[in-house]
Amino acid sequence: MEETAARRALFEQYVTAGWSRSDGGPAEVLQPYWGRDGASLAWGGASVPNSAHVAERFGEGDADAPLLEIVSQVVPDGARADTRLLTTARTSMSDALDLLWASAFLASPDSARELASASATASALLGPAPAWLAEVADDEEFTVRLCQVIEDHAEATRAGRESFGPGRVRTALHEGVARVREAVADRATAPVADRLRAELAPRVTEFLGDVLTYYRRRPATGAGGGIGGKIADVLREANARRGPRDPFVVVAHSMGGNIVYDLLSGPLADEGLTVDLLVTAGSQVAFFEELSLFSPHPPDVPGTAGLKLPMPAGVGRWLNVYDMNDLLSFRAGPVFEGAEDHSFRSGRLRAHSAYFLTPSFYARLGERLGPLRSGLPDGPAGDGCR
């Protein structure tokens, strides 16, 4: 559950920081988990070609799959084993920091809060090319200098060494460096075609399995039972716990976006549940709707007049984030009236699992969600959640 701790810390650092409930309490982040009810491969993925290599990813290696997806694109070819991060930083400091923080979150989930705080500090202080970048020789030295920048800032601003936890941050980052080095070394031992298939196949088969499992268990009457029922219960709980002036924001990824849409346009709509903002990332809602997987369309939709489907009645605003490098993400605006599409250009071929491990994504999401604090409208929809 390393990713769960990282997501919570990053949401609290970049998205809900400064938010408070109408009763004065802090904003709450609930993370319903339905993975154990999703697809389960009886033979561990043995049906996938080159199964000996792929099956490892369904087992112990699966925890590093999101990291491999980031590593595979941001680390320049030809970088030495001990300069992967440094070489990346000299091309893109943002990519290097995303890679380092993601690996540190996975290596040290207990330090997630301190890492999230440190990531925000580093992004604000470093800029694209700090002067010392030309002086360091390898990843370890890069990390030492980065930690020094963070710790000096903490001292200068009297953030307090104990509350900031620089020792834990330094340890976690060095563990992250080792994890990046090992992940890249493992990746480099396989031929290109086998490597691509080994990295892509688990994600694609897992996604397809979850889709089939969800619809196999989905009651004929709609999304209220099975996996959807568990998610519905958490949404009802969150709705019941908020005050009359507290905004209700739902963020859903991939198949989770389909499930949430299915609920908000079905049983939860019948109950009158409302959501101020729905955010879907790397999701397929519009594509599934084009296939009529949720419910039959009215006879005039789609039509020659370019008619669209309405958003679920209880959704005040819908932001849909897609990445052109994520083959499992789709636009929503052309199908749903009022849905706002935003692109997130990660530059990564295997981007589907990377959204919620990179601090830059949360920073951009926080910018888009910020107006909810004061009730002001956001800027116009655009091609760039950046």
PDB file of N, CA, C and O in Angstrom, residues 213-269:
ATOM      1  N   THR A 213     -14.287  -8.115 -15.151  1.00  0.00           N
ATOM      2  CA  THR A 213     -14.757  -8.513 -13.825  1.00  0.00           C
ATOM      3  C   THR A 213     -15.860  -7.588 -13.337  1.00  0.00           C
ATOM      4  O   THR A 213     -16.869  -8.035 -12.773  1.00  0.00           O
ATOM      5  N   TYR A 214     -15.683  -6.283 -13.547  1.00  0.00           N
ATOM      6  CA  TYR A 214     -16.688  -5.317 -13.104  1.00  0.00           C
ATOM      7  C   TYR A 214     -18.028  -5.576 -13.779  1.00  0.00           C
ATOM      8  O   TYR A 214     -19.075  -5.639 -13.115  1.00  0.00           O
ATOM      9  N   TYR A 215     -18.011  -5.746 -15.087  1.00  0.00           N
ATOM     10  CA  TYR A 215     -19.275  -5.924 -15.795  1.00  0.00           C
ATOM     11  C   TYR A 215     -19.876  -7.314 -15.572  1.00  0.00           C
ATOM     12  O   TYR A 215     -21.093  -7.483 -15.608  1.00  0.00           O
ATOM     13  N   ARG A 216     -19.024  -8.292 -15.308  1.00  0.00           N
ATOM     14  CA  ARG A 216     -19.559  -9.620 -15.000  1.00  0.00           C
ATOM     15  C   ARG A 216     -20.308  -9.609 -13.670  1.00  0.00           C
ATOM     16  O   ARG A 216     -21.328 -10.282 -13.505  1.00  0.00           O
ATOM     17  N   ARG A 217     -19.818  -8.817 -12.712  1.00  0.00           N
ATOM     18  CA  ARG A 217     -20.435  -8.773 -11.380  1.00  0.00           C
ATOM     19  C   ARG A 217     -21.442  -7.640 -11.228  1.00  0.00           C
ATOM     20  O   ARG A 217     -22.122  -7.560 -10.213  1.00  0.00           O
ATOM     21  N   ARG A 218     -21.510  -6.751 -12.200  1.00  0.00           N
ATOM     22  CA  ARG A 218     -22.429  -5.609 -12.128  1.00  0.00           C
ATOM     23  C   ARG A 218     -23.856  -6.099 -12.294  1.00  0.00           C
ATOM     24  O   ARG A 218     -24.180  -6.770 -13.264  1.00  0.00           O
ATOM     25  N   PRO A 219     -24.746  -5.768 -11.350  1.00  0.00           N
ATOM     26  CA  PRO A 219     -26.131  -6.204 -11.490  1.00  0.00           C
ATOM     27  C   PRO A 219     -26.756  -5.660 -12.768  1.00  0.00           C
ATOM     28  O   PRO A 219     -26.386  -4.580 -13.252  1.00  0.00           O
ATOM     29  N   ALA A 220     -27.682  -6.392 -13.312  1.00  0.00           N
ATOM     30  CA  ALA A 220     -28.337  -5.965 -14.546  1.00  0.00           C
ATOM     31  C   ALA A 220     -29.068  -4.639 -14.368  1.00  0.00           C
ATOM     32  O   ALA A 220     -29.280  -3.893 -15.315  1.00  0.00           O
ATOM     33  N   THR A 221     -29.428  -4.331 -13.132  1.00  0.00           N
ATOM     34  CA  THR A 221     -30.168  -3.100 -12.860  1.00  0.00           C
ATOM     35  C   THR A 221     -29.261  -1.883 -12.736  1.00  0.00           C
ATOM     36  O   THR A 221     -29.748  -0.758 -12.620  1.00  0.00           O
ATOM     37  N   GLY A 222     -27.942  -2.060 -12.748  1.00  0.00           N
ATOM     38  CA  GLY A 222     -27.051  -0.911 -12.650  1.00  0.00           C
ATOM     39  C   GLY A 222     -25.860  -1.162 -11.764  1.00  0.00           C
ATOM     40  O   GLY A 222     -25.515  -2.307 -11.470  1.00  0.00           O
ATOM     41  N   ALA A 223     -25.223  -0.062 -11.309  1.00  0.00           N
ATOM     42  CA  ALA A 223     -23.929  -0.148 -10.640  1.00  0.00           C
ATOM     43  C   ALA A 223     -24.012  -0.273  -9.138  1.00  0.00           C
ATOM     44  O   ALA A 223     -22.990  -0.199  -8.462  1.00  0.00           O
ATOM     45  N   GLY A 224     -25.190  -0.459  -8.567  1.00  0.00           N
ATOM     46  CA  GLY A 224     -25.325  -0.397  -7.121  1.00  0.00           C
ATOM     47  C   GLY A 224     -24.776  -1.564  -6.350  1.00  0.00           C
ATOM     48  O   GLY A 224     -24.637  -1.496  -5.128  1.00  0.00           O
ATOM     49  N   GLY A 225     -24.448  -2.674  -6.992  1.00  0.00           N
ATOM     50  CA  GLY A 225     -23.939  -3.840  -6.285  1.00  0.00           C
ATOM     51  C   GLY A 225     -22.511  -4.155  -6.690  1.00  0.00           C
ATOM     52  O   GLY A 225     -21.886  -3.448  -7.472  1.00  0.00           O
ATOM     53  N   GLY A 226     -21.977  -5.252  -6.170  1.00  0.00           N
ATOM     54  CA  GLY A 226     -20.630  -5.678  -6.523  1.00  0.00           C
ATOM     55  C   GLY A 226     -19.584  -4.650  -6.135  1.00  0.00           C
ATOM     56  O   GLY A 226     -19.659  -4.005  -5.082  1.00  0.00           O
ATOM     57  N   ILE A 227     -18.589  -4.462  -7.008  1.00  0.00           N
ATOM     58  CA  ILE A 227     -17.530  -3.493  -6.748  1.00  0.00           C
ATOM     59  C   ILE A 227     -18.119  -2.097  -6.594  1.00  0.00           C
ATOM     60  O   ILE A 227     -17.734  -1.325  -5.719  1.00  0.00           O
ATOM     61  N   GLY A 228     -19.076  -1.767  -7.462  1.00  0.00           N
ATOM     62  CA  GLY A 228     -19.692  -0.448  -7.404  1.00  0.00           C
ATOM     63  C   GLY A 228     -20.341  -0.167  -6.063  1.00  0.00           C
ATOM     64  O   GLY A 228     -20.326   0.969  -5.583  1.00  0.00           O
ATOM     65  N   GLY A 229     -20.913  -1.181  -5.439  1.00  0.00           N
ATOM     66  CA  GLY A 229     -21.556  -0.996  -4.150  1.00  0.00           C
ATOM     67  C   GLY A 229     -20.576  -0.541  -3.084  1.00  0.00           C
ATOM     68  O   GLY A 229     -20.906   0.288  -2.226  1.00  0.00           O
ATOM     69  N   LYS A 230     -19.345  -1.075  -3.112  1.00  0.00           N
ATOM     70  CA  LYS A 230     -18.339  -0.676  -2.129  1.00  0.00           C
ATOM     71  C   LYS A 230     -17.929   0.774  -2.320  1.00  0.00           C
ATOM     72  O   LYS A 230     -17.754   1.525  -1.357  1.00  0.00           O
ATOM     73  N   ILE A 231     -17.751   1.164  -3.577  1.00  0.00           N
ATOM     74  CA  ILE A 231     -17.387   2.555  -3.848  1.00  0.00           C
ATOM     75  C   ILE A 231     -18.547   3.473  -3.464  1.00  0.00           C
ATOM     76  O   ILE A 231     -18.342   4.549  -2.889  1.00  0.00           O
ATOM     77  N   ALA A 232     -19.774   3.056  -3.750  1.00  0.00           N
ATOM     78  CA  ALA A 232     -20.946   3.869  -3.414  1.00  0.00           C
ATOM     79  C   ALA A 232     -21.032   4.108  -1.916  1.00  0.00           C
ATOM     80  O   ALA A 232     -21.369   5.211  -1.469  1.00  0.00           O
ATOM     81  N   ASP A 233     -20.706   3.091  -1.130  1.00  0.00           N
ATOM     82  CA  ASP A 233     -20.766   3.243   0.327  1.00  0.00           C
ATOM     83  C   ASP A 233     -19.786   4.310   0.823  1.00  0.00           C
ATOM     84  O   ASP A 233     -20.100   5.093   1.727  1.00  0.00           O
ATOM     85  N   VAL A 234     -18.582   4.346   0.237  1.00  0.00           N
ATOM     86  CA  VAL A 234     -17.598   5.348   0.645  1.00  0.00           C
ATOM     87  C   VAL A 234     -18.054   6.744   0.229  1.00  0.00           C
ATOM     88  O   VAL A 234     -17.890   7.713   0.981  1.00  0.00           O
ATOM     89  N   LEU A 235     -18.628   6.874  -0.964  1.00  0.00           N
ATOM     90  CA  LEU A 235     -19.122   8.178  -1.407  1.00  0.00           C
ATOM     91  C   LEU A 235     -20.271   8.653  -0.516  1.00  0.00           C
ATOM     92  O   LEU A 235     -20.355   9.842  -0.174  1.00  0.00           O
ATOM     93  N   ARG A 236     -21.140   7.728  -0.130  1.00  0.00           N
ATOM     94  CA  ARG A 236     -22.233   8.103   0.793  1.00  0.00           C
ATOM     95  C   ARG A 236     -21.663   8.558   2.138  1.00  0.00           C
ATOM     96  O   ARG A 236     -22.138   9.534   2.737  1.00  0.00           O
ATOM     97  N   GLU A 237     -20.637   7.840   2.615  1.00  0.00           N
ATOM     98  CA  GLU A 237     -20.025   8.193   3.899  1.00  0.00           C
ATOM     99  C   GLU A 237     -19.408   9.587   3.833  1.00  0.00           C
ATOM    100  O   GLU A 237     -19.586  10.415   4.733  1.00  0.00           O
ATOM    101  N   ALA A 238     -18.667   9.860   2.750  1.00  0.00           N
ATOM    102  CA  ALA A 238     -18.038  11.172   2.601  1.00  0.00           C
ATOM    103  C   ALA A 238     -19.085  12.268   2.530  1.00  0.00           C
ATOM    104  O   ALA A 238     -18.933  13.338   3.123  1.00  0.00           O
ATOM    105  N   ASN A 239     -20.160  12.014   1.810  1.00  0.00           N
ATOM    106  CA  ASN A 239     -21.230  12.997   1.679  1.00  0.00           C
ATOM    107  C   ASN A 239     -21.898  13.268   3.034  1.00  0.00           C
ATOM    108  O   ASN A 239     -22.224  14.417   3.362  1.00  0.00           O
ATOM    109  N   ALA A 240     -22.067  12.228   3.837  1.00  0.00           N
ATOM    110  CA  ALA A 240     -22.718  12.384   5.135  1.00  0.00           C
ATOM    111  C   ALA A 240     -21.843  13.144   6.125  1.00  0.00           C
ATOM    112  O   ALA A 240     -22.355  13.828   7.022  1.00  0.00           O
ATOM    113  N   ARG A 241     -20.522  13.059   5.964  1.00  0.00           N
ATOM    114  CA  ARG A 241     -19.600  13.679   6.915  1.00  0.00           C
ATOM    115  C   ARG A 241     -19.303  15.138   6.599  1.00  0.00           C
ATOM    116  O   ARG A 241     -18.722  15.842   7.419  1.00  0.00           O
ATOM    117  N   ARG A 242     -19.679  15.618   5.445  1.00  0.00           N
ATOM    118  CA  ARG A 242     -19.347  16.998   5.114  1.00  0.00           C
ATOM    119  C   ARG A 242     -20.425  17.951   5.614  1.00  0.00           C
ATOM    120  O   ARG A 242     -21.594  17.587   5.762  1.00  0.00           O
ATOM    121  N   GLY A 243     -20.010  19.186   5.889  1.00  0.00           N
ATOM    122  CA  GLY A 243     -20.939  20.213   6.310  1.00  0.00           C
ATOM    123  C   GLY A 243     -21.674  20.795   5.120  1.00  0.00           C
ATOM    124  O   GLY A 243     -21.321  20.539   3.962  1.00  0.00           O
ATOM    125  N   PRO A 244     -22.684  21.630   5.358  1.00  0.00           N
ATOM    126  CA  PRO A 244     -23.495  22.163   4.256  1.00  0.00           C
ATOM    127  C   PRO A 244     -22.715  23.051   3.301  1.00  0.00           C
ATOM    128  O   PRO A 244     -23.120  23.220   2.149  1.00  0.00           O
ATOM    129  N   ARG A 245     -21.578  23.605   3.744  1.00  0.00           N
ATOM    130  CA  ARG A 245     -20.795  24.486   2.875  1.00  0.00           C
ATOM    131  C   ARG A 245     -19.478  23.852   2.440  1.00  0.00           C
ATOM    132  O   ARG A 245     -18.665  24.500   1.786  1.00  0.00           O
ATOM    133  N   ASP A 246     -19.258  22.589   2.787  1.00  0.00           N
ATOM    134  CA  ASP A 246     -18.014  21.917   2.428  1.00  0.00           C
ATOM    135  C   ASP A 246     -18.082  21.389   1.002  1.00  0.00           C
ATOM    136  O   ASP A 246     -19.012  20.641   0.664  1.00  0.00           O
ATOM    137  N   PRO A 247     -17.115  21.720   0.139  1.00  0.00           N
ATOM    138  CA  PRO A 247     -17.126  21.170  -1.219  1.00  0.00           C
ATOM    139  C   PRO A 247     -16.822  19.675  -1.201  1.00  0.00           C
ATOM    140  O   PRO A 247     -16.054  19.188  -0.366  1.00  0.00           O
ATOM    141  N   PHE A 248     -17.432  18.956  -2.114  1.00  0.00           N
ATOM    142  CA  PHE A 248     -17.240  17.515  -2.254  1.00  0.00           C
ATOM    143  C   PHE A 248     -16.543  17.282  -3.588  1.00  0.00           C
ATOM    144  O   PHE A 248     -17.112  17.517  -4.652  1.00  0.00           O
ATOM    145  N   VAL A 249     -15.281  16.861  -3.525  1.00  0.00           N
ATOM    146  CA  VAL A 249     -14.473  16.633  -4.724  1.00  0.00           C
ATOM    147  C   VAL A 249     -14.175  15.145  -4.830  1.00  0.00           C
ATOM    148  O   VAL A 249     -13.709  14.531  -3.875  1.00  0.00           O
ATOM    149  N   VAL A 250     -14.437  14.559  -5.992  1.00  0.00           N
ATOM    150  CA  VAL A 250     -14.149  13.146  -6.241  1.00  0.00           C
ATOM    151  C   VAL A 250     -13.097  13.062  -7.342  1.00  0.00           C
ATOM    152  O   VAL A 250     -13.289  13.612  -8.432  1.00  0.00           O
ATOM    153  N   VAL A 251     -11.971  12.410  -7.047  1.00  0.00           N
ATOM    154  CA  VAL A 251     -10.895  12.210  -8.015  1.00  0.00           C
ATOM    155  C   VAL A 251     -10.811  10.712  -8.302  1.00  0.00           C
ATOM    156  O   VAL A 251     -10.642   9.914  -7.381  1.00  0.00           O
ATOM    157  N   ALA A 252     -10.937  10.339  -9.562  1.00  0.00           N
ATOM    158  CA  ALA A 252     -10.979   8.914  -9.924  1.00  0.00           C
ATOM    159  C   ALA A 252     -10.013   8.639 -11.070  1.00  0.00           C
ATOM    160  O   ALA A 252      -9.891   9.441 -12.003  1.00  0.00           O
ATOM    161  N   HIS A 253      -9.343   7.502 -10.999  1.00  0.00           N
ATOM    162  CA  HIS A 253      -8.341   7.129 -11.998  1.00  0.00           C
ATOM    163  C   HIS A 253      -8.761   5.880 -12.747  1.00  0.00           C
ATOM    164  O   HIS A 253      -9.268   4.926 -12.155  1.00  0.00           O
ATOM    165  N   SER A 254      -8.583   5.892 -14.052  1.00  0.00           N
ATOM    166  CA  SER A 254      -8.756   4.724 -14.900  1.00  0.00           C
ATOM    167  C   SER A 254     -10.147   4.102 -14.735  1.00  0.00           C
ATOM    168  O   SER A 254     -11.160   4.778 -14.861  1.00  0.00           O
ATOM    169  N   MET A 255     -10.197   2.804 -14.397  1.00  0.00           N
ATOM    170  CA  MET A 255     -11.474   2.123 -14.239  1.00  0.00           C
ATOM    171  C   MET A 255     -12.292   2.737 -13.116  1.00  0.00           C
ATOM    172  O   MET A 255     -13.536   2.695 -13.138  1.00  0.00           O
ATOM    173  N   GLY A 256     -11.618   3.351 -12.142  1.00  0.00           N
ATOM    174  CA  GLY A 256     -12.336   4.027 -11.068  1.00  0.00           C
ATOM    175  C   GLY A 256     -13.218   5.136 -11.602  1.00  0.00           C
ATOM    176  O   GLY A 256     -14.305   5.393 -11.069  1.00  0.00           O
ATOM    177  N   GLY A 257     -12.778   5.825 -12.649  1.00  0.00           N
ATOM    178  CA  GLY A 257     -13.600   6.864 -13.250  1.00  0.00           C
ATOM    179  C   GLY A 257     -14.870   6.309 -13.855  1.00  0.00           C
ATOM    180  O   GLY A 257     -15.948   6.910 -13.745  1.00  0.00           O
ATOM    181  N   ASN A 258     -14.773   5.155 -14.487  1.00  0.00           N
ATOM    182  CA  ASN A 258     -15.958   4.512 -15.070  1.00  0.00           C
ATOM    183  C   ASN A 258     -16.951   4.110 -13.983  1.00  0.00           C
ATOM    184  O   ASN A 258     -18.162   4.275 -14.135  1.00  0.00           O
ATOM    185  N   ILE A 259     -16.425   3.571 -12.889  1.00  0.00           N
ATOM    186  CA  ILE A 259     -17.295   3.130 -11.794  1.00  0.00           C
ATOM    187  C   ILE A 259     -18.003   4.323 -11.166  1.00  0.00           C
ATOM    188  O   ILE A 259     -19.210   4.283 -10.904  1.00  0.00           O
ATOM    189  N   VAL A 260     -17.248   5.403 -10.917  1.00  0.00           N
ATOM    190  CA  VAL A 260     -17.847   6.588 -10.302  1.00  0.00           C
ATOM    191  C   VAL A 260     -18.916   7.186 -11.211  1.00  0.00           C
ATOM    192  O   VAL A 260     -20.001   7.571 -10.756  1.00  0.00           O
ATOM    193  N   TYR A 261     -18.616   7.275 -12.510  1.00  0.00           N
ATOM    194  CA  TYR A 261     -19.625   7.796 -13.445  1.00  0.00           C
ATOM    195  C   TYR A 261     -20.867   6.910 -13.453  1.00  0.00           C
ATOM    196  O   TYR A 261     -22.002   7.399 -13.451  1.00  0.00           O
ATOM    197  N   ASP A 262     -20.661   5.610 -13.448  1.00  0.00           N
ATOM    198  CA  ASP A 262     -21.771   4.664 -13.443  1.00  0.00           C
ATOM    199  C   ASP A 262     -22.662   4.883 -12.218  1.00  0.00           C
ATOM    200  O   ASP A 262     -23.890   4.842 -12.293  1.00  0.00           O
ATOM    201  N   LEU A 263     -22.024   5.166 -11.088  1.00  0.00           N
ATOM    202  CA  LEU A 263     -22.775   5.393  -9.846  1.00  0.00           C
ATOM    203  C   LEU A 263     -23.489   6.741  -9.850  1.00  0.00           C
ATOM    204  O   LEU A 263     -24.665   6.847  -9.481  1.00  0.00           O
ATOM    205  N   LEU A 264     -22.774   7.782 -10.288  1.00  0.00           N
ATOM    206  CA  LEU A 264     -23.348   9.128 -10.247  1.00  0.00           C
ATOM    207  C   LEU A 264     -24.447   9.335 -11.280  1.00  0.00           C
ATOM    208  O   LEU A 264     -25.262  10.250 -11.154  1.00  0.00           O
ATOM    209  N   SER A 265     -24.462   8.497 -12.303  1.00  0.00           N
ATOM    210  CA  SER A 265     -25.535   8.595 -13.294  1.00  0.00           C
ATOM    211  C   SER A 265     -26.614   7.547 -13.051  1.00  0.00           C
ATOM    212  O   SER A 265     -27.572   7.446 -13.821  1.00  0.00           O
ATOM    213  N   GLY A 266     -26.462   6.749 -11.979  1.00  0.00           N
ATOM    214  CA  GLY A 266     -27.423   5.696 -11.666  1.00  0.00           C
ATOM    215  C   GLY A 266     -27.944   5.787 -10.252  1.00  0.00           C
ATOM    216  O   GLY A 266     -28.661   6.725  -9.894  1.00  0.00           O
ATOM    217  N   PRO A 267     -27.548   4.832  -9.392  1.00  0.00           N
ATOM    218  CA  PRO A 267     -28.138   4.761  -8.043  1.00  0.00           C
ATOM    219  C   PRO A 267     -27.899   6.000  -7.178  1.00  0.00           C
ATOM    220  O   PRO A 267     -28.789   6.417  -6.449  1.00  0.00           O
ATOM    221  N   LEU A 268     -26.723   6.605  -7.251  1.00  0.00           N
ATOM    222  CA  LEU A 268     -26.468   7.778  -6.420  1.00  0.00           C
ATOM    223  C   LEU A 268     -27.232   9.001  -6.928  1.00  0.00           C
ATOM    224  O   LEU A 268     -27.583   9.886  -6.146  1.00  0.00           O
ATOM    225  N   ALA A 269     -27.486   9.051  -8.223  1.00  0.00           N
ATOM    226  CA  ALA A 269     -28.319  10.132  -8.756  1.00  0.00           C
ATOM    227  C   ALA A 269     -29.743  10.000  -8.231  1.00  0.00           C
ATOM    228  O   ALA A 269     -30.389  10.993  -7.885  1.00  0.00           O
TER     229      ALA A 269
END
